[in-house]
Structure formats: C-alpha cells, structure tokens
CSV table of C-alpha atoms in Angstrom, one decimal:
chain,number,residue,atom,x,y,z
A,1202,MET,CA,-16.4,19.6,-7.5
A,1203,GLN,CA,-14.1,16.7,-8.5
A,1204,LEU,CA,-11.6,15.8,-5.8
A,1205,PRO,CA,-8.0,14.9,-6.7
A,1206,GLU,CA,-7.5,11.2,-6.9
A,1207,HIS,CA,-4.4,10.6,-4.7
A,1208,GLY,CA,-3.7,11.6,-1.1
A,1209,ALA,CA,-0.5,12.8,0.5
A,1210,ASN,CA,-0.4,16.2,-1.3
A,1211,PRO,CA,-2.4,18.7,0.8
A,1212,HIS,CA,-1.1,21.8,-1.0
A,1213,HIS,CA,-2.3,20.5,-4.4
A,1214,LEU,CA,-5.6,19.5,-2.8
A,1215,TYR,CA,-6.4,22.9,-1.4
A,1216,GLU,CA,-5.2,24.6,-4.6
A,1217,ARG,CA,-7.5,22.4,-6.7
A,1218,LEU,CA,-10.5,23.1,-4.5
A,1219,ASP,CA,-9.7,26.8,-4.5
A,1220,MET,CA,-9.7,26.7,-0.7
A,1221,PRO,CA,-7.4,28.7,1.5
A,1222,GLN,CA,-4.9,26.3,3.2
A,1223,PRO,CA,-4.7,26.6,7.0
A,1224,LYS,CA,-1.3,27.3,8.5
A,1225,THR,CA,-1.2,23.9,10.1
A,1226,VAL,CA,-2.4,20.8,8.2
A,1227,LEU,CA,-2.6,17.3,9.6
A,1228,ASP,CA,-2.5,14.9,6.6
A,1229,PHE,CA,-4.3,11.6,7.4
A,1230,SER,CA,-4.6,10.8,3.7
A,1231,GLU,CA,-1.2,9.2,3.6
A,1232,ASN,CA,-0.3,5.9,5.1
A,1233,VAL,CA,3.3,6.5,6.1
A,1234,ASN,CA,4.8,5.7,9.5
A,1235,PRO,CA,4.3,8.8,11.7
A,1236,PHE,CA,7.6,8.1,13.5
A,1237,GLY,CA,9.4,9.2,10.4
A,1238,MET,CA,12.5,7.4,9.1
A,1239,PRO,CA,14.8,5.4,11.5
A,1240,GLU,CA,17.2,7.6,13.4
A,1241,ARG,CA,20.1,5.7,12.1
A,1242,VAL,CA,19.4,7.0,8.6
A,1243,VAL,CA,19.7,10.5,9.8
A,1244,HIS,CA,22.8,9.7,11.8
A,1245,GLU,CA,24.6,8.2,8.8
A,1246,TRP,CA,23.5,10.9,6.4
A,1247,PRO,CA,27.0,12.5,6.1
A,1248,ILE,CA,28.3,9.1,5.0
A,1249,LEU,CA,25.4,8.5,2.7
A,1250,LEU,CA,26.1,11.8,0.9
A,1251,SER,CA,29.4,10.4,-0.4
A,1252,LYS,CA,27.3,8.1,-2.6
A,1253,MET,CA,26.4,11.0,-4.8
A,1254,THR,CA,29.8,11.2,-6.4
A,1255,ALA,CA,29.9,7.6,-7.5
A,1256,TYR,CA,27.8,5.5,-9.9
A,1257,PRO,CA,25.3,3.2,-8.1
A,1258,ASP,CA,25.7,-0.5,-8.2
A,1259,PRO,CA,24.0,-1.8,-11.3
A,1260,ILE,CA,22.0,-4.5,-9.4
A,1261,GLY,CA,21.1,-2.3,-6.4
A,1262,GLU,CA,23.7,-3.4,-3.9
A,1263,PRO,CA,23.9,-3.3,-0.9
A,1264,PHE,CA,20.1,-3.3,-0.8
A,1265,LEU,CA,19.8,-6.5,-2.9
A,1266,SER,CA,21.9,-8.6,-0.5
A,1267,ALA,CA,20.0,-7.0,2.5
A,1268,THR,CA,16.7,-8.2,1.2
A,1269,THR,CA,18.0,-11.8,0.6
A,1270,ARG,CA,19.3,-11.9,4.2
A,1271,PHE,CA,16.2,-10.4,5.6
A,1272,HIS,CA,13.8,-12.9,3.8
A,1273,GLN,CA,16.2,-15.8,3.6
A,1274,VAL,CA,15.8,-16.1,-0.2
A,1275,LYS,CA,18.2,-16.4,-3.1
A,1276,LYS,CA,19.5,-13.4,-5.1
A,1277,ASP,CA,18.0,-14.7,-8.3
A,1278,SER,CA,14.6,-14.5,-6.7
A,1279,VAL,CA,14.8,-10.8,-6.0
A,1280,PHE,CA,14.7,-7.6,-8.1
A,1281,VAL,CA,15.1,-4.2,-6.5
A,1282,GLY,CA,13.4,-1.2,-8.0
A,1283,ASN,CA,12.8,2.5,-7.8
A,1284,GLY,CA,9.7,2.1,-5.7
A,1285,ALA,CA,6.6,-0.1,-6.0
A,1286,ALA,CA,5.3,2.2,-8.8
A,1287,GLU,CA,8.2,1.2,-11.1
A,1288,LEU,CA,7.9,-2.4,-10.1
A,1289,LEU,CA,4.2,-2.4,-11.0
A,1290,ALA,CA,5.0,-0.8,-14.3
A,1291,LEU,CA,7.6,-3.4,-15.1
A,1292,LEU,CA,5.3,-6.3,-14.1
A,1293,ALA,CA,2.6,-4.8,-16.4
A,1294,GLU,CA,4.9,-5.2,-19.3
A,1295,ARG,CA,4.9,-8.9,-18.6
A,1296,TYR,CA,1.2,-9.0,-19.2
A,1297,ARG,CA,1.1,-6.8,-22.3
A,1298,GLY,CA,-1.9,-7.6,-24.4
A,1299,LYS,CA,-3.1,-10.3,-21.9
A,1300,ARG,CA,-5.8,-10.5,-19.3
A,1301,ALA,CA,-5.8,-9.5,-15.7
A,1302,VAL,CA,-8.3,-9.7,-12.7
A,1303,ILE,CA,-8.3,-6.9,-10.2
A,1304,VAL,CA,-10.3,-7.0,-7.0
A,1305,HIS,CA,-11.8,-3.6,-6.0
A,1306,PRO,CA,-11.7,-1.3,-4.1
A,1307,THR,CA,-7.9,-1.3,-4.3
A,1308,PHE,CA,-4.8,0.7,-5.2
A,1309,SER,CA,-5.4,2.5,-8.5
A,1310,GLU,CA,-2.0,2.0,-10.0
A,1311,TYR,CA,-2.6,-1.7,-10.8
A,1312,GLU,CA,-5.1,-0.8,-13.3
A,1313,SER,CA,-3.4,2.4,-14.6
A,1314,THR,CA,-0.2,0.5,-15.3
A,1315,LEU,CA,-2.0,-2.3,-17.0
A,1316,ARG,CA,-4.2,-0.2,-19.3
A,1317,VAL,CA,-1.2,1.4,-21.0
A,1318,LYS,CA,0.0,-2.1,-21.9
A,1319,ASP,CA,-3.3,-2.9,-23.6
A,1320,VAL,CA,-4.2,-5.5,-20.9
A,1321,GLN,CA,-7.9,-6.6,-20.7
A,1322,ILE,CA,-9.1,-6.0,-17.2
A,1323,LYS,CA,-11.8,-8.0,-15.4
A,1324,ARG,CA,-13.0,-6.1,-12.3
A,1325,ILE,CA,-14.5,-7.8,-9.3
A,1326,VAL,CA,-16.0,-5.2,-7.0
A,1327,LEU,CA,-16.4,-6.1,-3.3
A,1328,SER,CA,-19.3,-5.0,-1.3
A,1329,GLY,CA,-19.1,-2.9,1.9
A,1330,GLU,CA,-22.4,-4.7,3.0
A,1331,SER,CA,-20.5,-8.0,3.1
A,1332,GLY,CA,-17.5,-6.4,4.9
A,1333,PHE,CA,-15.4,-6.4,1.7
A,1334,GLN,CA,-14.9,-10.1,2.0
A,1335,LEU,CA,-13.4,-12.0,-1.0
A,1336,PRO,CA,-15.9,-13.9,-3.1
A,1337,ILE,CA,-13.5,-16.8,-3.7
A,1338,GLU,CA,-15.6,-18.7,-6.3
A,1339,ALA,CA,-16.2,-15.5,-8.4
A,1340,ILE,CA,-12.5,-14.7,-8.3
A,1341,GLN,CA,-11.6,-18.3,-9.3
A,1342,HIS,CA,-14.1,-18.1,-12.2
A,1343,ALA,CA,-12.5,-14.9,-13.5
A,1344,MET,CA,-9.0,-16.4,-13.0
A,1345,GLY,CA,-9.9,-19.2,-15.4
A,1346,LYS,CA,-10.0,-16.7,-18.2
A,1347,ALA,CA,-7.1,-14.5,-17.1
A,1348,ASP,CA,-3.3,-14.5,-16.9
A,1349,VAL,CA,-2.8,-12.7,-13.6
A,1350,LEU,CA,-4.7,-11.8,-10.5
A,1351,TYR,CA,-3.7,-8.7,-8.4
A,1352,LEU,CA,-4.4,-8.8,-4.7
A,1353,CYS,CA,-3.3,-6.1,-2.1
A,1354,THR,CA,-2.6,-7.9,1.2
A,1355,PRO,CA,-3.6,-6.2,3.4
A,1356,ASN,CA,-5.8,-4.3,1.1
A,1357,ASN,CA,-5.6,-0.5,0.5
A,1358,PRO,CA,-8.0,1.2,1.2
A,1359,THR,CA,-9.9,-1.2,3.6
A,1360,GLY,CA,-6.9,-2.5,5.6
A,1361,ILE,CA,-8.4,-6.0,5.4
A,1362,LEU,CA,-6.1,-9.0,5.2
A,1363,PRO,CA,-7.7,-12.1,3.6
A,1364,THR,CA,-7.0,-15.3,5.5
A,1365,ARG,CA,-4.0,-17.5,4.7
A,1366,VAL,CA,-6.5,-20.2,3.7
A,1367,GLU,CA,-8.2,-17.9,1.2
A,1368,ILE,CA,-4.9,-16.7,-0.4
A,1369,THR,CA,-3.5,-20.2,-0.6
A,1370,GLU,CA,-6.7,-21.4,-2.2
A,1371,LEU,CA,-6.4,-18.7,-4.9
A,1372,ILE,CA,-2.7,-19.4,-5.5
A,1373,ARG,CA,-3.3,-23.2,-5.9
A,1374,TYR,CA,-6.2,-22.6,-8.2
A,1375,GLY,CA,-4.0,-20.2,-10.2
A,1376,GLU,CA,-1.6,-23.1,-10.7
A,1377,LYS,CA,-4.4,-25.3,-12.2
A,1378,VAL,CA,-5.6,-22.6,-14.7
A,1379,ASP,CA,-2.2,-21.1,-15.5
A,1380,CYS,CA,-2.9,-17.8,-13.8
A,1381,GLU,CA,-0.2,-15.9,-11.9
A,1382,ILE,CA,-0.9,-14.1,-8.5
A,1383,ILE,CA,0.6,-10.8,-7.6
A,1384,LEU,CA,0.4,-10.1,-3.9
A,1385,ASP,CA,1.1,-6.5,-3.1
A,1386,GLU,CA,2.5,-6.7,0.5
A,1387,ALA,CA,3.2,-2.9,0.9
A,1388,PHE,CA,1.6,-2.9,4.3
A,1389,ILE,CA,2.3,-6.4,5.6
A,1390,ASP,CA,5.1,-5.2,7.9
A,1391,PHE,CA,2.6,-3.1,9.8
A,1392,VAL,CA,0.8,-6.4,10.6
A,1393,ASP,CA,3.2,-9.2,11.1
A,1394,GLU,CA,6.1,-10.2,8.9
A,1395,THR,CA,5.3,-13.9,9.6
A,1396,LEU,CA,2.1,-13.4,7.6
A,1397,SER,CA,4.0,-12.7,4.4
A,1398,PHE,CA,3.9,-15.3,1.6
A,1399,ILE,CA,7.5,-14.7,0.8
A,1400,PRO,CA,8.5,-18.1,2.5
A,1401,ASP,CA,6.1,-19.8,0.0
A,1402,ILE,CA,7.8,-18.4,-3.1
A,1403,GLU,CA,9.8,-21.7,-3.7
A,1404,SER,CA,6.6,-23.7,-3.5
A,1405,TYR,CA,4.6,-21.7,-6.1
A,1406,THR,CA,6.0,-20.7,-9.4
A,1407,ASN,CA,3.0,-18.6,-10.2
A,1408,LEU,CA,3.4,-16.4,-7.1
A,1409,ILE,CA,4.9,-12.9,-7.4
A,1410,ILE,CA,5.2,-10.6,-4.3
A,1411,VAL,CA,5.8,-6.8,-4.4
A,1412,ARG,CA,7.1,-5.0,-1.4
A,1413,SER,CA,7.6,-1.3,-0.7
A,1414,MET,CA,10.0,0.4,1.7
A,1415,THR,CA,8.0,3.6,1.7
A,1416,LYS,CA,5.3,3.0,4.3
A,1417,MET,CA,7.1,1.4,7.2
A,1418,TYR,CA,10.3,3.4,7.0
A,1419,ALA,CA,8.7,6.7,6.0
A,1420,ILE,CA,11.0,7.2,2.9
A,1421,PRO,CA,8.6,8.0,0.1
A,1422,GLY,CA,11.1,10.4,-1.5
A,1423,ILE,CA,13.7,7.8,-1.8
A,1424,ARG,CA,11.6,5.5,-4.0
A,1425,LEU,CA,12.6,1.9,-3.1
A,1426,GLY,CA,10.9,-1.5,-3.3
A,1427,TYR,CA,11.5,-5.0,-4.5
A,1428,VAL,CA,9.9,-8.0,-6.1
A,1429,ILE,CA,10.3,-11.6,-4.9
A,1430,ALA,CA,9.3,-14.3,-7.4
A,1431,HIS,CA,10.5,-17.3,-9.3
A,1432,PRO,CA,13.9,-16.7,-11.0
A,1433,SER,CA,12.3,-16.8,-14.5
A,1434,VAL,CA,10.0,-13.9,-13.6
A,1435,ILE,CA,12.9,-11.9,-12.1
A,1436,SER,CA,15.0,-12.5,-15.2
A,1437,GLN,CA,12.2,-11.1,-17.4
A,1438,ILE,CA,11.7,-8.0,-15.2
A,1439,LYS,CA,15.4,-7.3,-15.5
A,1440,LYS,CA,15.1,-7.2,-19.3
A,1441,PHE,CA,12.4,-4.5,-19.0
A,1442,ALA,CA,14.2,-2.4,-16.4
A,1443,PRO,CA,16.4,0.6,-17.1
A,1444,HIS,CA,20.0,0.5,-16.1
A,1445,TRP,CA,21.0,1.9,-12.7
A,1446,ASN,CA,17.3,2.1,-11.6
A,1447,VAL,CA,18.2,2.3,-7.9
A,1448,ASN,CA,20.4,5.1,-6.8
A,1449,GLY,CA,23.3,4.6,-4.4
A,1450,ILE,CA,21.8,6.6,-1.5
A,1451,ALA,CA,18.5,4.7,-1.8
A,1452,ALA,CA,20.3,1.3,-1.8
A,1453,SER,CA,22.3,2.2,1.3
A,1454,ILE,CA,19.3,3.5,3.1
A,1455,GLY,CA,17.4,0.4,2.3
A,1456,GLU,CA,20.1,-1.8,3.8
A,1457,ILE,CA,20.0,0.3,7.0
A,1458,CYS,CA,16.3,0.1,7.3
A,1459,LEU,CA,16.1,-3.7,7.1
A,1460,LYS,CA,18.2,-3.9,10.2
A,1461,GLU,CA,15.8,-1.8,12.2
A,1462,LYS,CA,13.9,-4.5,14.1
A,1463,ALA,CA,13.1,-2.5,17.2
A,1464,PHE,CA,11.9,0.4,15.1
A,1465,VAL,CA,9.5,-1.9,13.3
A,1466,GLU,CA,8.2,-3.5,16.5
A,1467,LYS,CA,7.5,-0.1,18.0
A,1468,SER,CA,5.7,1.1,14.9
A,1469,VAL,CA,3.5,-2.0,14.7
A,1470,MET,CA,2.5,-1.6,18.3
A,1471,HIS,CA,1.7,2.1,17.9
A,1472,SER,CA,-0.2,1.5,14.7
A,1473,ALA,CA,-2.4,-1.3,16.2
A,1474,ARG,CA,-3.1,0.7,19.4
A,1475,GLU,CA,-4.1,4.0,17.7
A,1476,ARG,CA,-6.1,2.2,15.0
A,1477,GLU,CA,-8.1,0.3,17.5
A,1478,LYS,CA,-8.7,3.5,19.6
A,1479,LEU,CA,-10.0,5.3,16.5
A,1480,ALA,CA,-12.2,2.3,15.5
A,1481,GLY,CA,-13.8,2.3,18.9
A,1482,PHE,CA,-14.4,6.0,18.7
A,1483,LEU,CA,-16.0,5.7,15.3
A,1484,LEU,CA,-18.2,2.7,16.3
A,1485,ALA,CA,-19.4,4.6,19.3
A,1486,HIS,CA,-20.6,7.3,16.9
A,1487,GLU,CA,-22.5,4.7,14.8
A,1488,CYS,CA,-20.1,4.5,11.9
A,1489,ILE,CA,-19.3,1.4,9.9
A,1490,VAL,CA,-15.6,0.6,10.2
A,1491,THR,CA,-13.5,-1.8,8.1
A,1492,GLU,CA,-11.8,-4.7,10.0
A,1493,SER,CA,-8.4,-3.3,9.3
A,1494,VAL,CA,-5.2,-4.8,10.5
A,1495,ALA,CA,-3.0,-2.2,8.8
A,1496,ASN,CA,-1.8,1.3,9.7
A,1497,PHE,CA,-5.1,2.8,8.4
A,1498,LEU,CA,-8.8,2.1,8.3
A,1499,SER,CA,-11.8,3.2,6.4
A,1500,PHE,CA,-15.2,4.2,7.8
A,1501,LYS,CA,-18.7,5.0,6.5
A,1502,LEU,CA,-21.2,7.3,8.2
A,1503,ASN,CA,-24.5,5.9,9.1
A,1504,GLY,CA,-27.8,7.1,7.8
A,1505,ASP,CA,-27.9,9.9,5.3
A,1506,ARG,CA,-24.9,11.8,6.7
A,1507,SER,CA,-22.6,12.9,3.9
A,1508,ALA,CA,-19.0,11.7,3.7
A,1509,ARG,CA,-18.1,14.7,1.4
A,1510,GLN,CA,-19.6,17.1,3.9
A,1511,LEU,CA,-17.5,15.7,6.7
A,1512,TYR,CA,-14.4,15.7,4.4
A,1513,VAL,CA,-14.8,19.4,3.5
A,1514,TYR,CA,-15.6,20.3,7.1
A,1515,LEU,CA,-12.3,18.7,8.2
A,1516,LEU,CA,-10.4,20.3,5.3
A,1517,LYS,CA,-11.4,23.8,6.5
A,1518,ARG,CA,-9.9,22.8,9.9
A,1519,GLY,CA,-6.6,21.7,8.5
A,1520,ILE,CA,-7.4,18.0,8.6
A,1521,VAL,CA,-7.0,15.9,5.4
A,1522,LEU,CA,-8.6,12.5,5.1
A,1523,ARG,CA,-8.6,10.3,2.0
A,1524,HIS,CA,-11.8,10.4,0.1
A,1525,SER,CA,-13.1,7.3,-1.7
A,1526,GLU,CA,-14.7,8.8,-4.8
A,1527,ASN,CA,-12.3,7.0,-7.1
A,1528,PHE,CA,-12.4,3.7,-5.3
A,1529,LEU,CA,-14.8,1.3,-6.9
A,1530,GLY,CA,-17.2,-0.3,-4.4
A,1531,MET,CA,-16.8,2.7,-2.0
A,1532,ASP,CA,-18.2,5.4,-4.4
A,1533,GLY,CA,-17.4,8.3,-2.1
A,1534,ASN,CA,-19.3,7.0,0.8
A,1535,TRP,CA,-16.2,6.0,2.8
A,1536,LEU,CA,-13.3,7.9,4.2
A,1537,ARG,CA,-9.8,6.4,4.9
A,1538,VAL,CA,-7.7,7.5,7.8
A,1539,GLY,CA,-4.0,6.8,8.2
A,1540,VAL,CA,-2.6,6.4,11.7
A,1541,LYS,CA,-0.5,9.3,13.0
A,1542,SER,CA,0.9,10.3,16.3
A,1543,GLU,CA,-1.2,9.9,19.5
A,1544,ALA,CA,-1.4,13.7,19.7
A,1545,ASP,CA,-2.5,14.0,16.1
A,1546,MET,CA,-5.1,11.3,16.5
A,1547,HIS,CA,-6.5,13.1,19.5
A,1548,VAL,CA,-6.9,16.3,17.5
A,1549,LEU,CA,-8.7,14.3,14.8
A,1550,LYS,CA,-11.1,12.7,17.2
A,1551,GLU,CA,-11.9,16.1,18.8
A,1552,GLU,CA,-12.8,17.6,15.4
A,1553,LEU,CA,-14.9,14.5,14.5
A,1554,ALA,CA,-16.7,14.7,17.8
A,1555,LYS,CA,-17.7,18.4,17.1
A,1556,TRP,CA,-19.0,17.4,13.7
A,1557,PHE,CA,-20.9,14.3,15.0
A,1558,ALA,CA,-22.5,16.5,17.7
A,1559,ASP,CA,-24.1,18.8,15.0
A,1560,ASN,CA,-24.9,16.1,12.4
C-alpha cells in the first residue's frame, strides 16, 4: 500500500487507501494556523468582493507595498507571486540546466520544480541519529560544485532551525564559490520574525528568500507569497512570470494580513505552548522527537514499533498525521504532527495514549 505524498487532503487519502472516512476528521498533516484567517479578512469580505470586477494590479499592489513596509526593503528587491509553489517554479527557471544542492529531509517541491528544468541535483541526506543537524563541511563541499543551495529554515518536516552562525557561514561560503542560497522561510513567522535573514539581503547578493502567506494566515486557497532578493534576481524572475499572476482579492488580503501583529503574536504563543506539551507527552512515551521551533514536530517510535501501524490506527479513528515515506532520511519511520487547537491536541494525545498502552 503506497501512501499519497502530500498531506492536507484527507478525502483523497481515505479514497486512495480504500478506507471509509469517519464523519469527523482531524487533519494534523497540514501545518496551517488553527486559528484560521484573521477576523479582519472576514469582516472586509464584502469590500474585497468588489475586486472581482476589476483587473488586478500588474505588480501585485497593494500587497507589494505592504511587504516593503513590513520588512523595510525596497520595491525592486521584492517579487510577489501566486503562492510559494509558483515562486519556486520561477526560481527553478533561473537554474535551468545548472546544478543544485538540496538538504534532505525537506519540502519535496524544491526537487520536483528543479527536475523539470533539467537541473542536476546533489542530495545531502541528514541523519535522525545526529538530530538532523547540518553537516556544514559536507554542504560546503557540495556547494563548490553547484550554482544554488536550497535550505528550509525552519525545516519542513523536522521543524529544526539551523543556527544563525551556521546559515551565515553557508551564505559567506557561497559568495566565495559563486553559489546562491535560497532560504525558504515559510514557517519563520511561527518562530520569531527577528530570526529572518531578510535584513541581510543588502549585505549578500547571493541570498534569496522565499516567504509564504499560507501557513501563518491560514489562506492556502488564496495562493500568495513573495521573494526578497537582490534587484538583479527580482528582475529576472519578472521576465519568467506570467502577467497578472496575483489576483486582486489575494493582493488586498495580503495587505490586511501583514497588519495583524496581535494575531501573529497570539498564534506564535499558542504554537509554542501546544508543540512543547505534545513533545513532552511523546518523550514520556519513549519517542524520539525533533527539536522543532515551528508549528509542527516530527517523532519516531522507539524499538520495533511501526510508524505505519500507528498511522493507520489513527486514520481509522479520524486522525490524520503526515507520514514520512517520501522524506529522504526519514524513510517512513517518522510521523509529523501539525499544531492544532488545544481541544484537538487533547483528542490526539488521548488516542495516542490508547495505542501506546497496547503497543
């Protein structure tokens, strides 16, 4: 039985596995804010609807200006796009026929977007036994023969954030060997915005940062994200991008979201609290838990207990986790859990406790 690769689609999962779907399903396979979108988006929806009758701004306003104000960067250093997936595809075009280094386990779309552009990929697979820590020297050696390094910070699926010293060391080494660094900061706002490398953009011409609005603001259906990089990189991305790639409603919602400071602070506190409670629970049941700082964590069962057996057990009870069978370096032995509401997390721990008691 082969499991579907992506999470966040329970109906498809149950259908693929030919398994009856329970009436109530709690989906922990997605990493989206459990608070949902900011209330102001809902409040202003009648106004937003008027955007449907007009062509959108060709450069993504008012969202473009909102990102420059939020991050204190210049407009020529920002490109807004139809979600991080589009941005990764546009960046892959930049490396067509070249060489890339990808550190695994990580987000699968880095590799999938690069392969269709005939990019040669060097994989560096981290070990769970070493806590999925970065082997800096091995990465640098690979960078010496590559055009770009992809890093997810914090990483999906482990939730681990490399130290600022480690990331800076790789960026500076990249300058020496003419290797660009793409930092995917899709989850950094669940940690601390001050840990972002966006303020360093003007210092390093080889640094490219990808940001997503999906996770923190719970708007996956809107498709909105942005790249911040040296103006020469942004100029090239614009040449590859389709016209009107960001719709008017999305651009306006993005502007609203970037003003929601209190919403973000509340979300960060909730994420950290519930993640640590779950980590403590799993450790008490002798699991190995990643040192996550994000709104999710991954864990491994001890001994010969089967991750797939637990995964299927929970599925039958309407609880969906993210398996790791397509994550290199995890090989199906780990499970990822996204933080949800306190009540949902309680339900999860109750079901886990029942399984642990019998296994």
